[in-house]
Amino acid sequence: DEIKAIAREIVRKEVEKHAADGLARVDYALASGGGMVVRHSEPYIPGSGRSWFLATGRNRVHSDAQKMLQPSFGEPGHCFPLAGSKGFVEIKLRTVIVPEAVTLEHVTKSVAYDRASAPRDCRISGWLQKRDIDPSSQEEKMFLLTEFTYDLDKSNAQTFNVDPTNSGAINFVRLDFTSNHGSLTHTCIYRLRVHGYEPDTIAALAMQS
Amino acid sequence: DEIKAIAREIVRKEVEKHAADGLARVDYALASGGGMVVRHSEPYIPGSGRSWFLATGRNRVHSDAQKMLQPSFGEPGHCFPLAGSKGFVEIKLRTVIVPEAVTLEHVTKSVAYDRASAPRDCRISGWLQKRDIDPSSQEEKMFLLTEFTYDLDKSNAQTFNVDPTNSGAINFVRLDFTSNHGSLTHTCIYRLRVHGYEPDTIAALAMQS
Amino acid sequence: DEIKAIAREIVRKEVEKHAADGLARVDYALASGGGMVVRHSEPYIPGSGRSWFLATGRNRVHSDAQKMLQPSFGEPGHCFPLAGSKGFVEIKLRTVIVPEAVTLEHVTKSVAYDRASAPRDCRISGWLQKRDIDPSSQEEKMFLLTEFTYDLDKSNAQTFNVDPTNSGAINFVRLDFTSNHGSLTHTCIYRLRVHGYEPDTIAALAMQS
Ligand SMILES: [K+]
Ligand SMILES: [K+]
Ligand SMILES: [K+]
């Protein structure tokens, strides 16, 4: 009976974590919470010979881009494919936060058709932008949050901590990937999450104590 | 090995319950099962200074209202926000039932940006309406099903039993909330479920035995 | 502590499997992976007295048909209803595969309003079609993959192996159901999955070793 109680407690915690968006951690990039992809490199349009940007006009955001700020439901296909093995995406967060970690997710191995399109070497930068002006003019303010390698042998959602010494408040992040796991044509981003805390909350806590 | 078998059995049951819409209980308010929000108090439209009802005409139902009869996928944002800390929603059920319980769900603490918009003191009423005539003329037939307080420290989906002494057959329910957990501007309803049984089923069972 | 570690390991594996589309198995019929319903028998339109095909023109595919190649989220309603207790659907797979098994899923008992509409006796056939020409002219090439009975007392997602002696490469499957669990009016298909491997993968593996 004691064993059963212990087992039940462990199960409840794991199921609860799974039910809480898989990680039980607040995501400030989540589309349903107000996150938005604002810029990205050339998208991958299978069967198309020419540039989507040239065909539609520069600085547009592809309608599939927001998929990387939405849950994937444990299935292949819920991703945003970018052309080639190098590229980037820029994301406006829900609000200003002090970043603590980022999570990059790809499709789970057991249901994937192919994982060659998974990103490999990645770099996340962030910056604080006061108004909604042209993001491209803001990049000089960018600072590095973390660099990492997405590992196909680990869990499909991999979390990387932000170096606490270089983290000021931000409301934008940029993911640059410089390699993938073998695809010559494209790299798929299933989901990027940004974790942290709102500076106001901390200020409020400090005032309470 | 015996311990492993016991643990596996406990795990399977919990995961099965989670996979069965989280509660493994029939929901007669579910949108994909035929439930429908038919009336509600003023919706909350951020940034808008004036009444949505005045702008769009009375007795309309906001397109986001049906979100409260749909799953929330363990994420913030899948809710219907109503203006202020008091308000109501009226729901047509899939079919006539004898109500046994209701479940009010808010976003899980671990992924929430803020839970001040959660409803607090609530009252659920029900009534039986023979035809699809104007619901507002039907309210004299309404009777109380249950009153409860949504508690932020408990599980995010909280089930409250209907007092069996006052439960006749119904096909409509109304949720009135009279307070929330601190938001001055709005109250979010993530999901309301209505549990019970169809009287025909019981009659059929009685005839069999 | 050892018991806790064992229990935790069992839990993680079960939750991981649940998070991986419930079965942790690749599905070549999945809509988000490129699967598509291309033909079906008369759909069930409640309240309609006449044939949907006669009203809309033959050889059309109903917009709800793709629901049977999508997840069901543990809820009733995410299905494609076909008229009567006999019928069929034909599905184009994502790519050419050697089929190993199929999974037929209905809504879980604990959240179902009624399961009389579940299919009962089923037959799955497959064929290889080189180009996207009229599927109806291809049926002479069809061969049987498996015959089975969907059992309401077992798990809601039931997997049936393909007889390995008769399985060549295919890119289309057909489900014929010849009975259901009691409904006189319609039969609901919640989801059909097709498992197997891509012949190229195997050839590539053989070349490596
Ligand atoms: K996604
Ligand atoms: K919801
Ligand atoms: K489905």
PDB file of N, CA and C and ligand atoms in Angstrom, chain B residues 66-73 77-80 105 189-192, ligand 2:
ATOM      1  N   GLN B  66     -17.279  30.146 -27.701  1.00  0.00           N
ATOM      2  CA  GLN B  66     -17.283  28.673 -27.761  1.00  0.00           C
ATOM      3  C   GLN B  66     -15.977  28.070 -27.224  1.00  0.00           C
ATOM      4  N   LYS B  67     -14.917  28.897 -27.090  1.00  0.00           N
ATOM      5  CA  LYS B  67     -13.656  28.385 -26.521  1.00  0.00           C
ATOM      6  C   LYS B  67     -13.866  27.755 -25.150  1.00  0.00           C
ATOM      7  N   MET B  68     -14.867  28.243 -24.404  1.00  0.00           N
ATOM      8  CA  MET B  68     -15.071  27.695 -23.056  1.00  0.00           C
ATOM      9  C   MET B  68     -15.753  26.327 -23.072  1.00  0.00           C
ATOM     10  N   LEU B  69     -16.091  25.840 -24.259  1.00  0.00           N
ATOM     11  CA  LEU B  69     -16.634  24.485 -24.395  1.00  0.00           C
ATOM     12  C   LEU B  69     -15.660  23.588 -25.164  1.00  0.00           C
ATOM     13  N   GLN B  70     -14.405  24.009 -25.209  1.00  0.00           N
ATOM     14  CA  GLN B  70     -13.365  23.274 -25.939  1.00  0.00           C
ATOM     15  C   GLN B  70     -12.178  23.003 -25.024  1.00  0.00           C
ATOM     16  N   PRO B  71     -11.342  22.007 -25.365  1.00  0.00           N
ATOM     17  CA  PRO B  71     -10.158  21.751 -24.533  1.00  0.00           C
ATOM     18  C   PRO B  71      -9.174  22.921 -24.585  1.00  0.00           C
ATOM     19  N   SER B  72      -8.313  23.002 -23.577  1.00  0.00           N
ATOM     20  CA  SER B  72      -7.390  24.130 -23.449  1.00  0.00           C
ATOM     21  C   SER B  72      -5.945  23.739 -23.725  1.00  0.00           C
ATOM     22  N   PHE B  73      -5.664  22.450 -23.872  1.00  0.00           N
ATOM     23  CA  PHE B  73      -4.340  21.952 -24.248  1.00  0.00           C
ATOM     24  C   PHE B  73      -3.239  22.393 -23.301  1.00  0.00           C
ATOM     25  N   GLY B  77      -4.476  31.259 -22.732  1.00  0.00           N
ATOM     26  CA  GLY B  77      -5.036  31.918 -23.913  1.00  0.00           C
ATOM     27  C   GLY B  77      -6.280  31.257 -24.488  1.00  0.00           C
ATOM     28  N   HIS B  78      -6.509  29.955 -24.182  1.00  0.00           N
ATOM     29  CA  HIS B  78      -7.661  29.262 -24.763  1.00  0.00           C
ATOM     30  C   HIS B  78      -8.913  29.498 -23.910  1.00  0.00           C
ATOM     31  N   CYS B  79      -9.282  30.753 -23.736  1.00  0.00           N
ATOM     32  CA  CYS B  79     -10.369  31.087 -22.832  1.00  0.00           C
ATOM     33  C   CYS B  79     -11.253  32.183 -23.413  1.00  0.00           C
ATOM     34  N   PHE B  80     -12.365  32.442 -22.745  1.00  0.00           N
ATOM     35  CA  PHE B  80     -13.268  33.517 -23.141  1.00  0.00           C
ATOM     36  C   PHE B  80     -13.247  34.573 -22.050  1.00  0.00           C
ATOM     37  N   GLU B 105     -12.727  24.870 -15.167  1.00  0.00           N
ATOM     38  CA  GLU B 105     -11.284  24.722 -15.409  1.00  0.00           C
ATOM     39  C   GLU B 105     -10.678  26.088 -15.693  1.00  0.00           C
ATOM     40  N   ILE B 189     -12.945  32.618 -18.607  1.00  0.00           N
ATOM     41  CA  ILE B 189     -13.485  31.266 -18.432  1.00  0.00           C
ATOM     42  C   ILE B 189     -12.759  30.356 -19.417  1.00  0.00           C
ATOM     43  N   TYR B 190     -11.961  29.419 -18.880  1.00  0.00           N
ATOM     44  CA  TYR B 190     -11.250  28.476 -19.747  1.00  0.00           C
ATOM     45  C   TYR B 190     -12.173  27.367 -20.224  1.00  0.00           C
ATOM     46  N   ARG B 191     -12.906  26.770 -19.307  1.00  0.00           N
ATOM     47  CA  ARG B 191     -13.806  25.693 -19.749  1.00  0.00           C
ATOM     48  C   ARG B 191     -14.807  25.356 -18.658  1.00  0.00           C
ATOM     49  N   LEU B 192     -16.034  25.124 -19.077  1.00  0.00           N
ATOM     50  CA  LEU B 192     -17.074  24.636 -18.183  1.00  0.00           C
ATOM     51  C   LEU B 192     -17.608  23.330 -18.761  1.00  0.00           C
TER      52      LEU B 192
HETATM   53  K     K D   2     -10.743  26.163 -23.635  1.00  0.00           K
END
